[in-house]
mmCIF file of C-alpha atoms and ligand atoms in Angstrom:
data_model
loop_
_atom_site.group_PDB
_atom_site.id
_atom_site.type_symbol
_atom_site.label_atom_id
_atom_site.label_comp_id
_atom_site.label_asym_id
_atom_site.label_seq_id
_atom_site.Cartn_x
_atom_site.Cartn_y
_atom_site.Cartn_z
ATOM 1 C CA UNK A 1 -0.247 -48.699 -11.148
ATOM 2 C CA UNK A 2 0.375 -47.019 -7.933
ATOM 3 C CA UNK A 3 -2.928 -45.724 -5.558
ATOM 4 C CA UNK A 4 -3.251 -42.579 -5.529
ATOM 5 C CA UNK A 5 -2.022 -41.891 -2.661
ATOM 6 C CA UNK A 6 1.246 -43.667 -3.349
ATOM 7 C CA UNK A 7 4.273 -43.098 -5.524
ATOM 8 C CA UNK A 8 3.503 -43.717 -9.426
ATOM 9 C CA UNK A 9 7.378 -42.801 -10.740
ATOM 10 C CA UNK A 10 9.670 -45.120 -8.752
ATOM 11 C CA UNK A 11 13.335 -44.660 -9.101
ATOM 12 C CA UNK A 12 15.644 -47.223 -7.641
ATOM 13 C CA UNK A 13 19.892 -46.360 -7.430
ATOM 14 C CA UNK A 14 22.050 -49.363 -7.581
ATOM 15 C CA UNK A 15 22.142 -52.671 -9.941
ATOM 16 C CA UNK A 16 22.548 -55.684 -7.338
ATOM 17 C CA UNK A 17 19.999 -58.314 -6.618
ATOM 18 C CA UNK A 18 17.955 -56.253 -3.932
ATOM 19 C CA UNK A 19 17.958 -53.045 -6.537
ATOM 20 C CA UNK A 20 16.740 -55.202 -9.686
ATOM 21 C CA UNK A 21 14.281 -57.090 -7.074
ATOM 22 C CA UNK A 22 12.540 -54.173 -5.957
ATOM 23 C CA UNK A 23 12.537 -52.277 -9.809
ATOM 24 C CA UNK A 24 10.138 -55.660 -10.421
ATOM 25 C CA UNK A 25 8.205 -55.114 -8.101
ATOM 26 C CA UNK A 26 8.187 -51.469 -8.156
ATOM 27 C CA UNK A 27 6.950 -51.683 -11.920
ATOM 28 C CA UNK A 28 3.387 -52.524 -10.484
ATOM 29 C CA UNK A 29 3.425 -49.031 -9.588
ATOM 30 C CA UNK A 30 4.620 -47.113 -12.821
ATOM 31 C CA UNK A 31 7.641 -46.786 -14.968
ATOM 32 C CA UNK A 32 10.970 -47.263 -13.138
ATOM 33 C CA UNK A 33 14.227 -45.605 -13.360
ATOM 34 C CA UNK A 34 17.308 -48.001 -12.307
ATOM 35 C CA UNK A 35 20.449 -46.044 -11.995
ATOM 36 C CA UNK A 36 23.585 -48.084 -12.698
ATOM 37 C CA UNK A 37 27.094 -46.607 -12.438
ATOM 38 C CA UNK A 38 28.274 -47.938 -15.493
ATOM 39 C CA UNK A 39 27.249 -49.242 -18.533
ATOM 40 C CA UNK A 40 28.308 -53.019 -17.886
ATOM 41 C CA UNK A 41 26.404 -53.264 -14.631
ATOM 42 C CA UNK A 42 23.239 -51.083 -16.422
ATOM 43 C CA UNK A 43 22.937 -53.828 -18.766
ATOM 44 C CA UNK A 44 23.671 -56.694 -16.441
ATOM 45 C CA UNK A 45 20.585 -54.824 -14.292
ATOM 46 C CA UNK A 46 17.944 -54.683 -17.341
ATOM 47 C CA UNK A 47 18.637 -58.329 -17.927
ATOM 48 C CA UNK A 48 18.276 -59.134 -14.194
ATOM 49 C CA UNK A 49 15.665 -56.557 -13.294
ATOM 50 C CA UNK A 50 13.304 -58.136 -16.663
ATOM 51 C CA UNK A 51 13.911 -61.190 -15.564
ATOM 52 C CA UNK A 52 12.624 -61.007 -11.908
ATOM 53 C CA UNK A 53 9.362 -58.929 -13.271
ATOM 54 C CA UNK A 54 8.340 -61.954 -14.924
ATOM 55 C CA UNK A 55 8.005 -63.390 -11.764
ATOM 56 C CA UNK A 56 5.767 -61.049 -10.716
ATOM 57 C CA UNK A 57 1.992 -60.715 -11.055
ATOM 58 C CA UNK A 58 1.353 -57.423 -12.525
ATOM 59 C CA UNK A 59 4.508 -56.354 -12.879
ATOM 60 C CA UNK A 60 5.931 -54.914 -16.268
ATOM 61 C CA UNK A 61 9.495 -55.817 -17.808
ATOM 62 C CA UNK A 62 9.201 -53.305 -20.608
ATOM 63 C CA UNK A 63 8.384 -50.159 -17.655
ATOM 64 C CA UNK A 64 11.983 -50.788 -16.122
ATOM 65 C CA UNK A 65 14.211 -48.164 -17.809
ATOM 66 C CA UNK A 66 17.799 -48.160 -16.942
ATOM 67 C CA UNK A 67 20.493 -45.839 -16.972
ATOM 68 C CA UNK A 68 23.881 -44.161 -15.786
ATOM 69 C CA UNK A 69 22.539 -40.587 -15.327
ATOM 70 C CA UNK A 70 20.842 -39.832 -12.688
ATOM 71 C CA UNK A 71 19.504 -36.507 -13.833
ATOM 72 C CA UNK A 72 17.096 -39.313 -15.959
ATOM 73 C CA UNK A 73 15.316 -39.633 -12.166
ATOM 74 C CA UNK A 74 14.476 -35.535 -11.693
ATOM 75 C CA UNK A 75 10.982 -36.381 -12.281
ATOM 76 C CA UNK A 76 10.731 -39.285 -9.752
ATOM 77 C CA UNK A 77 8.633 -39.197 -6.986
ATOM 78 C CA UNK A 78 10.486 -41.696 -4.619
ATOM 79 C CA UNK A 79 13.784 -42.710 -5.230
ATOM 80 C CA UNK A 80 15.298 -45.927 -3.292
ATOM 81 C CA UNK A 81 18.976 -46.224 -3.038
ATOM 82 C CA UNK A 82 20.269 -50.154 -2.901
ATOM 83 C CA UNK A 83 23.878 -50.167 -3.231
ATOM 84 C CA UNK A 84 26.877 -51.401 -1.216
ATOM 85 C CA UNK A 85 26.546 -51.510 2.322
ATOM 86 C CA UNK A 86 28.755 -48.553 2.754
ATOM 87 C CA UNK A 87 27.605 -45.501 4.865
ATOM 88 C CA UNK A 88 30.116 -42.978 2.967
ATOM 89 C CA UNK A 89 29.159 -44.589 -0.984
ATOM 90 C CA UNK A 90 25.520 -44.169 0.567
ATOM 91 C CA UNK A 91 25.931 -40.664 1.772
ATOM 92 C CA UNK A 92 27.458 -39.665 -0.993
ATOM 93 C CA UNK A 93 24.984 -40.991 -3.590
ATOM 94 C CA UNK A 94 21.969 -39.776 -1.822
ATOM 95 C CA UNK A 95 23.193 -36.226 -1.078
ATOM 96 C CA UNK A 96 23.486 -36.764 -5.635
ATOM 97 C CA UNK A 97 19.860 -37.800 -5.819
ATOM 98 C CA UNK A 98 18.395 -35.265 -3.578
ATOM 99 C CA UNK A 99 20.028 -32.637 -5.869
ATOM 100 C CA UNK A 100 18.790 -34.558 -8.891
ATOM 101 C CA UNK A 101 15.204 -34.817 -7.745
ATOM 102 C CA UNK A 102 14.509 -31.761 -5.789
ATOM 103 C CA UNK A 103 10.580 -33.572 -5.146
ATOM 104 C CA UNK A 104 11.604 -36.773 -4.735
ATOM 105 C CA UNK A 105 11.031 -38.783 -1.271
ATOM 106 C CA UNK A 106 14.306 -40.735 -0.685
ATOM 107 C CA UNK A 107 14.720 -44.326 0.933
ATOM 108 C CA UNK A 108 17.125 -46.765 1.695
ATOM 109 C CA UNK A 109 17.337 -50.715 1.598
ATOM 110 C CA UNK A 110 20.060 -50.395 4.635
ATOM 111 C CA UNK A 111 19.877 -53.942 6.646
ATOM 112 C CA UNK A 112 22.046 -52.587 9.427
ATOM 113 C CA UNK A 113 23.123 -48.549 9.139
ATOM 114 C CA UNK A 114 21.437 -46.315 11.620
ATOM 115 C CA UNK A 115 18.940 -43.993 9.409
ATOM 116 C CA UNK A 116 18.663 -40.997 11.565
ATOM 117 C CA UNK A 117 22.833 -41.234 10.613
ATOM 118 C CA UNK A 118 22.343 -41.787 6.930
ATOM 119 C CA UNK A 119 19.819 -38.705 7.041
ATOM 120 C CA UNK A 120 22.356 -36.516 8.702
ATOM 121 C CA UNK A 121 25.408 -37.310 6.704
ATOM 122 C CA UNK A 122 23.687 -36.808 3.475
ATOM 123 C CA UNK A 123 21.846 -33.864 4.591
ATOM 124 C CA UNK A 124 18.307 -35.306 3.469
ATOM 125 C CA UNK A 125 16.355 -35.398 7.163
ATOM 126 C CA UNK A 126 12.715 -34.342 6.426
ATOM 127 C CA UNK A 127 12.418 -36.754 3.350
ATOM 128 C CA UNK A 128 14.700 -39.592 3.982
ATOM 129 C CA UNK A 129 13.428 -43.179 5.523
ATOM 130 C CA UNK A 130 14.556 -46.789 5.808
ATOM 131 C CA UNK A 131 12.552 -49.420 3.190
ATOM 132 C CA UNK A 132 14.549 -53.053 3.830
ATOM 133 C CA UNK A 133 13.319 -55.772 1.962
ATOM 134 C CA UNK A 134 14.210 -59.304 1.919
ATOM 135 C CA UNK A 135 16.163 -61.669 -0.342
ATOM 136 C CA UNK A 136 14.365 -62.835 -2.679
ATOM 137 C CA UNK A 137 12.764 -59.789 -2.925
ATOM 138 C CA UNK A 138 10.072 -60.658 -5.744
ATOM 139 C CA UNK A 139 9.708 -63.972 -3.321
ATOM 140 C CA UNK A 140 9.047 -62.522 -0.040
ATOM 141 C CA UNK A 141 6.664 -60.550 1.602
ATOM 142 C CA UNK A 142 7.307 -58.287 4.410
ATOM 143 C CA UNK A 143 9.005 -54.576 4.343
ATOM 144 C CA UNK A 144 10.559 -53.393 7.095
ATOM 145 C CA UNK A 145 9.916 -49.250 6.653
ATOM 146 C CA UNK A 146 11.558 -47.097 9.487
ATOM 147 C CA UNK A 147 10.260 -44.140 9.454
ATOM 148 C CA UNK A 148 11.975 -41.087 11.757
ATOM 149 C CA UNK A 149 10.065 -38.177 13.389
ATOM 150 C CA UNK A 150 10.238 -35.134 11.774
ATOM 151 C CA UNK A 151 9.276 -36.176 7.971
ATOM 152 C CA UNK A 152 7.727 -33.766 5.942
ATOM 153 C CA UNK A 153 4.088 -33.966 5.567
ATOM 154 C CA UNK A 154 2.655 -37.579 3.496
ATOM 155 C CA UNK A 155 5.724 -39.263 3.160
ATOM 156 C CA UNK A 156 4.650 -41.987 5.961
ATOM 157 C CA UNK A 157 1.656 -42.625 4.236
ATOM 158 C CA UNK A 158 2.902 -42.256 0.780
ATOM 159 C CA UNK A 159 5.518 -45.287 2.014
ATOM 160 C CA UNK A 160 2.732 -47.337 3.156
ATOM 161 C CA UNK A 161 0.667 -47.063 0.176
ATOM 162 C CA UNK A 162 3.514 -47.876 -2.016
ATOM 163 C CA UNK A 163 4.393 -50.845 -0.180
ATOM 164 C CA UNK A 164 0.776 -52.648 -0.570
ATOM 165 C CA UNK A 165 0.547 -51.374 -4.177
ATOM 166 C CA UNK A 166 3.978 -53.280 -4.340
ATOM 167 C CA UNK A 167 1.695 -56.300 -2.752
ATOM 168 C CA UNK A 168 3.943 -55.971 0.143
ATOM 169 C CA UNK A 169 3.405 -55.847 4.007
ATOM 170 C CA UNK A 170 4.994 -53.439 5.961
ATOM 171 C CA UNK A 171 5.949 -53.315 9.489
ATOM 172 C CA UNK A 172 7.033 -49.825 10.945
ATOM 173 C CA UNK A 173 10.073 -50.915 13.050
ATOM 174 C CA UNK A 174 12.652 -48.187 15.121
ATOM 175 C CA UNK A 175 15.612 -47.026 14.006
ATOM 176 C CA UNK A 176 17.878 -49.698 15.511
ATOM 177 C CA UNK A 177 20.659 -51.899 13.989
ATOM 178 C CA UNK A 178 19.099 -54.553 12.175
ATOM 179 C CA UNK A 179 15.347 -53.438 12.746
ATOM 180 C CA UNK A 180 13.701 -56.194 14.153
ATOM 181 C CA UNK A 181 14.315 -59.427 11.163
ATOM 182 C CA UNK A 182 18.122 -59.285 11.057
ATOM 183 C CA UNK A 183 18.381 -58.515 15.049
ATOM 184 C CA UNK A 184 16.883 -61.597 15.695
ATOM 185 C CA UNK A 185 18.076 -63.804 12.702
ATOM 186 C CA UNK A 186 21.445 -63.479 12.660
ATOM 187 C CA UNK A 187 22.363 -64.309 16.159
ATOM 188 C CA UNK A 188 20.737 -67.781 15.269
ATOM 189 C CA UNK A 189 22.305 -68.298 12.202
ATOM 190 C CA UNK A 190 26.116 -67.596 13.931
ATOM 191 C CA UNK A 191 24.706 -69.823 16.534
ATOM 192 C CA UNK A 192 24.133 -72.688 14.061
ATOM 193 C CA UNK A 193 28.128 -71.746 12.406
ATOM 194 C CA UNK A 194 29.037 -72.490 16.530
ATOM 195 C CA UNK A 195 26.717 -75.912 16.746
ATOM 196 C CA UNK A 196 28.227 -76.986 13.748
ATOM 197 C CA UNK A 197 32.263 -76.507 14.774
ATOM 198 C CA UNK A 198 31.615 -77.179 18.199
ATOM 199 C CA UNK A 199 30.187 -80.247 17.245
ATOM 200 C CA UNK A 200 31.335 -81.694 14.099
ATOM 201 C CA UNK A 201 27.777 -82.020 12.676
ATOM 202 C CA UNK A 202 27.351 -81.530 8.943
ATOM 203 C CA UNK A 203 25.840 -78.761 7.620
ATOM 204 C CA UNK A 204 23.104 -80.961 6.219
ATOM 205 C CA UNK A 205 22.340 -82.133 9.177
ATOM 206 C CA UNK A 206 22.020 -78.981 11.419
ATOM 207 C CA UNK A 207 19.902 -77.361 8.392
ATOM 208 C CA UNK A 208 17.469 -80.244 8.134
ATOM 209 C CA UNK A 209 17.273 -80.237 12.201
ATOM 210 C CA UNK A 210 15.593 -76.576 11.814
ATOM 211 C CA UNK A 211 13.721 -77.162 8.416
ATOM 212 C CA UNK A 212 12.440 -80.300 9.981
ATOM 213 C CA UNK A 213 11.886 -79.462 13.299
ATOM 214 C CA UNK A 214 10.818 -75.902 13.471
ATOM 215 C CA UNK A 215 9.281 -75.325 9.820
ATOM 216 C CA UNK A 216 11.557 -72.856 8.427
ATOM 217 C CA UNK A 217 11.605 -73.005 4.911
ATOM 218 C CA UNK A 218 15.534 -73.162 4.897
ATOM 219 C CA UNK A 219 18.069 -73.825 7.397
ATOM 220 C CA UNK A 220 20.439 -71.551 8.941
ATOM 221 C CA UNK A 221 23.166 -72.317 7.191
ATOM 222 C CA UNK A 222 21.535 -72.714 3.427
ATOM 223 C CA UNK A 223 20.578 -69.132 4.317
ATOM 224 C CA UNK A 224 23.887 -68.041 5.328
ATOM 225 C CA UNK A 225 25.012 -68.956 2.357
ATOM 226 C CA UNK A 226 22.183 -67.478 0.602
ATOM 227 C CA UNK A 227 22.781 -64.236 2.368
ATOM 228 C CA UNK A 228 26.378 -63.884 1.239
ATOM 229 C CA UNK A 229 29.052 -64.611 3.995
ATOM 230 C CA UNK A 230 30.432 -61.816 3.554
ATOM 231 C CA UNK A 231 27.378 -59.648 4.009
ATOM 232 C CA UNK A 232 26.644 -61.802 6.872
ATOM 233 C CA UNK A 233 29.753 -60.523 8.375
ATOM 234 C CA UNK A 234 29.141 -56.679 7.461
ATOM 235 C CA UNK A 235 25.964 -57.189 9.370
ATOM 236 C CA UNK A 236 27.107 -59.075 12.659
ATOM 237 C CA UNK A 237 29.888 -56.692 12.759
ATOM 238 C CA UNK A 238 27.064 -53.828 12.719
ATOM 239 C CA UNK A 239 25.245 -55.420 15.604
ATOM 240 C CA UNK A 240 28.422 -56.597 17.290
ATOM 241 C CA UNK A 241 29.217 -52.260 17.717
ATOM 242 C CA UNK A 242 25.668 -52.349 18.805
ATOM 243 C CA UNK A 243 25.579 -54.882 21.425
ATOM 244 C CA UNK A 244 22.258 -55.915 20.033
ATOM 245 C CA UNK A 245 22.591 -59.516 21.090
ATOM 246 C CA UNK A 246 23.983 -60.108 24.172
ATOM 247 C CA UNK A 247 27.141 -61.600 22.490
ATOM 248 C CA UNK A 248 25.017 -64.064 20.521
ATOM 249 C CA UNK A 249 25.742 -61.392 17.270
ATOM 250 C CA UNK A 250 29.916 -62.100 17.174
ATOM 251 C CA UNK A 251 30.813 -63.021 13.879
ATOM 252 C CA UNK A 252 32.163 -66.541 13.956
ATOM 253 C CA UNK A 253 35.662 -66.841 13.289
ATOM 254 C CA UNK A 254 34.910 -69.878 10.515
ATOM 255 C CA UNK A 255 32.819 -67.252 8.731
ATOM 256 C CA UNK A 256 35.504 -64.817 8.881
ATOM 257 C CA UNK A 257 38.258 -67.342 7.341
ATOM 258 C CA UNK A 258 35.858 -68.566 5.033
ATOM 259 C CA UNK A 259 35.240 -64.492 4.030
ATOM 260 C CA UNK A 260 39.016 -64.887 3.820
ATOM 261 C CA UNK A 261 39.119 -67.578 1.947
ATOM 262 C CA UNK A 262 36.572 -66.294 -1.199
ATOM 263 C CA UNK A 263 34.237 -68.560 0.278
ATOM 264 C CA UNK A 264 31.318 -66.589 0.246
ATOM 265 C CA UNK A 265 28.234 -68.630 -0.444
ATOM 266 C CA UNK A 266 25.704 -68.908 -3.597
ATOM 267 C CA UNK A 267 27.544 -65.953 -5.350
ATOM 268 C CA UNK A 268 31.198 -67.273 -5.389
ATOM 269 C CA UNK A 269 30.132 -71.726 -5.672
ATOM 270 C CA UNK A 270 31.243 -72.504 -2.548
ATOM 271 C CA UNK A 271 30.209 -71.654 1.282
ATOM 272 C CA UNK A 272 28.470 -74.407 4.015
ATOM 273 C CA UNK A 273 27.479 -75.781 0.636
ATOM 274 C CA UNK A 274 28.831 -76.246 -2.713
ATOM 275 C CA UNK A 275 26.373 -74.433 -5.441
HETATM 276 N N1 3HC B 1 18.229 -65.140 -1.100
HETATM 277 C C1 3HC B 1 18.204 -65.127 -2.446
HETATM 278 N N2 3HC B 1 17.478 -65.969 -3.201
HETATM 279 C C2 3HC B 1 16.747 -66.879 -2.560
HETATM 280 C C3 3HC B 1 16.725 -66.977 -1.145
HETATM 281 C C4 3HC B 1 17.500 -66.041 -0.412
HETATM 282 N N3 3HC B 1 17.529 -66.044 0.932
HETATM 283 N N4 3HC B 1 15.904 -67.985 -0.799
HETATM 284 C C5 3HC B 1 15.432 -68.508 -1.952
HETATM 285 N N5 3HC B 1 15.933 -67.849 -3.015
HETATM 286 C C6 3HC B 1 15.634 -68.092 -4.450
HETATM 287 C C7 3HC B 1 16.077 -69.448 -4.952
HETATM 288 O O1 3HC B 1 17.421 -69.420 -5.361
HETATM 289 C C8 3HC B 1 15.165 -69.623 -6.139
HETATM 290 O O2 3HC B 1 15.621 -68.802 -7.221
HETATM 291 P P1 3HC B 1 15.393 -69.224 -8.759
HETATM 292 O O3 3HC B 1 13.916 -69.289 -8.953
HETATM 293 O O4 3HC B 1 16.053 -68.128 -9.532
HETATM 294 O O5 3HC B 1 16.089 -70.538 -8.873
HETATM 295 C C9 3HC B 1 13.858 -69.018 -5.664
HETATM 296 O O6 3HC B 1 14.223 -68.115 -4.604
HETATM 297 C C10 3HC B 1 12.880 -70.037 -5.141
HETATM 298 O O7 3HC B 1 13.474 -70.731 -4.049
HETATM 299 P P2 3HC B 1 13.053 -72.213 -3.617
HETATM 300 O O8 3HC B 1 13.519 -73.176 -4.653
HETATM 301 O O9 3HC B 1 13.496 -72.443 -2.197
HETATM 302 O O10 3HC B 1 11.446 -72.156 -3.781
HETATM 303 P P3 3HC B 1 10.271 -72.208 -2.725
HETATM 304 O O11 3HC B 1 9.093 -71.715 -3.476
HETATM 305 O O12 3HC B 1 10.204 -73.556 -2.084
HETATM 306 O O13 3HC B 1 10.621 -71.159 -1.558
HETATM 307 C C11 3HC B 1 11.199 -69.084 -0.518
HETATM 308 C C12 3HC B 1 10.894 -69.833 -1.835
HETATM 309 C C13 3HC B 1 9.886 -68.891 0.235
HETATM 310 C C14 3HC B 1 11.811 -67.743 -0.904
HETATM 311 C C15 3HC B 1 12.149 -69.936 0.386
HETATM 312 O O14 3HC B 1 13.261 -70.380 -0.378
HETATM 313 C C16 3HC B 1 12.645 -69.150 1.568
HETATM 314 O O15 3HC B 1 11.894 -68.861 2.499
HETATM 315 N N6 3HC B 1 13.952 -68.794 1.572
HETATM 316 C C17 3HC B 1 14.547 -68.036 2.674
HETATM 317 C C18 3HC B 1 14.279 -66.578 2.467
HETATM 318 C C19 3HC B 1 14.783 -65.730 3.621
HETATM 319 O O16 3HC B 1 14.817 -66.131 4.776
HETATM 320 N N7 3HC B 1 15.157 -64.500 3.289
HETATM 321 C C20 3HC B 1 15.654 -63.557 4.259
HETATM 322 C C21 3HC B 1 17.130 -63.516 4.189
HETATM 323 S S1 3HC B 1 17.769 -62.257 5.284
HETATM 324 C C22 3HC B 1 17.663 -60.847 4.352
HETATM 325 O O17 3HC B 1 17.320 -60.830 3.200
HETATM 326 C C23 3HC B 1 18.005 -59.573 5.069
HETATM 327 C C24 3HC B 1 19.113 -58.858 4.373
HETATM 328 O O18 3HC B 1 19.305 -57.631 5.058
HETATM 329 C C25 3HC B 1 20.392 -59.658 4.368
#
């Protein structure tokens, strides 16, 4: 259960991978509420969400309780919203949580919206921080947590605590497009898109160049599909309005027509790969 110090009555607001990820490894730390926004995707979540806690050490299926109401979270101590990629739909739901859970810290799992933003258009500044985990979530071990000035007392090192009793490590990054991971990563995956059509290599052999040659556990384009093309896009096109990379962050066009073309990775069969 959580230190403590920490939070001990997690709530988590969306049903995707990253939200049913973090619920398993939030369930270390106490009893979770998921919040779904409907009842298909609340029981596709439970299913998914059970599944991953399995996967877990000392994590708990049977403390992830879902549900479509989010006055079910008004006695949660941290709630972490993990929807769509969408600063209005985020806005929006967080402005509902803070209402629902008048003690509650609140977080996000943005990879590439500006916090200090998120915090003004919801109206949740003293409370409100960024808490980015990585895909797989159960699988991998580092949280990005950006944390602004001007939080109200604990909630930096409530965060922190939470994060190591989630057997995480956390890195305090600024409040800048992409943090530090997805800065740096994605300008070298839309590299590897540009190696590959510039040169007519396969995607096999690009990926096993970098798996091979510099250790990474998969290469860039395995991951792009992995990611989601389509998310891959959201976020170059965040960086892109940023000038984070010096160019190196345009979108590809071959990612955009494959966007176009429902080729979006892992999820939808078919991306570099075929799945
Ligand atoms: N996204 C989603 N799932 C992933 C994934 C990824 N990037 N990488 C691996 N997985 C899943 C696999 O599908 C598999 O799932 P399953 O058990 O349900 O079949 C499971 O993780 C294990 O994968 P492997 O077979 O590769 O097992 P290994 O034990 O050899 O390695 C790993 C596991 C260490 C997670 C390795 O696969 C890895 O390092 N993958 C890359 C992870 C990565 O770079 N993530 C960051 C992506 S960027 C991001 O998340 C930022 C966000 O803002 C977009």
């Amino acid at each position: 259960m959580g230190g403590p110090d920490g939070y001990s009555r997690p709530g988590i607001a969306g049903s995707g991978a990253i939200a049913c990820g973090l619920a398993a490894c939030a369930s270390r730390t106490g009893t979770v509420r998921l919040l779904a926004r409907s009842d298909a995707s609340a029981w596709r979540a439970e299913e998914s969400a059970q599944t991953e806690a399995k996967k877990v050490e000392g994590a708990a299926p049977d403390r992830i309780r879902v549900t479509t109401d989010a006055a079910d979270l008004a006695e949660c101590d941290v709630i972490v919203e993990a929807i769509i990629e969408d600063a209005e739909a985020k806005a929006e739901l967080l402005a509902r949580l803070a209402a629902a859970a008048a003690g509650a810290d609140l977080a996000t799992t943005t990879s590439s919206l500006p916090i200090g933003e998120l915090a003004d258009a919801a109206g949740v500044g003293d409370r409100f921080y960024g808490l980015h985990v990585f895909n797989p979530v159960t699988r991998m071990e580092l949280i990005e947590l950006c944390l602004p000035d001007g939080l109200r007392d604990g909630v930096r090192e409530r965060a922190l605590e939470w994060c190591r009793a989630m057997d995480k490590t956390a890195v305090e990054v600024p409040d800048q497009v992409g943090f530090v991971v997805n800065r740096l990563l994605f300008p070298y995956l839309f590299e590897a898109v540009r190696m590959k059509e510039a040169t007519g290599m396969s995607a096999e052999d690009v990926d096993a160049c970098m798996q091979l040659g510099a250790g990474h556990p998969m290469g860039p384009l395995k991951l792009l599909d992995f990611v989601g093309l389509d998310v891959a896009a959201a976020i170059g096109e965040s960086l892109e309005r940023d000038g984070a990379g010096g160019g190196g962050d345009h979108v590809p066009d071959l990612v955009r027509e494959m966007v176009g073309e429902g080729k979006l990775g892992r999820k939808s069969g078919e991306g570099f790969f075929e799945y």
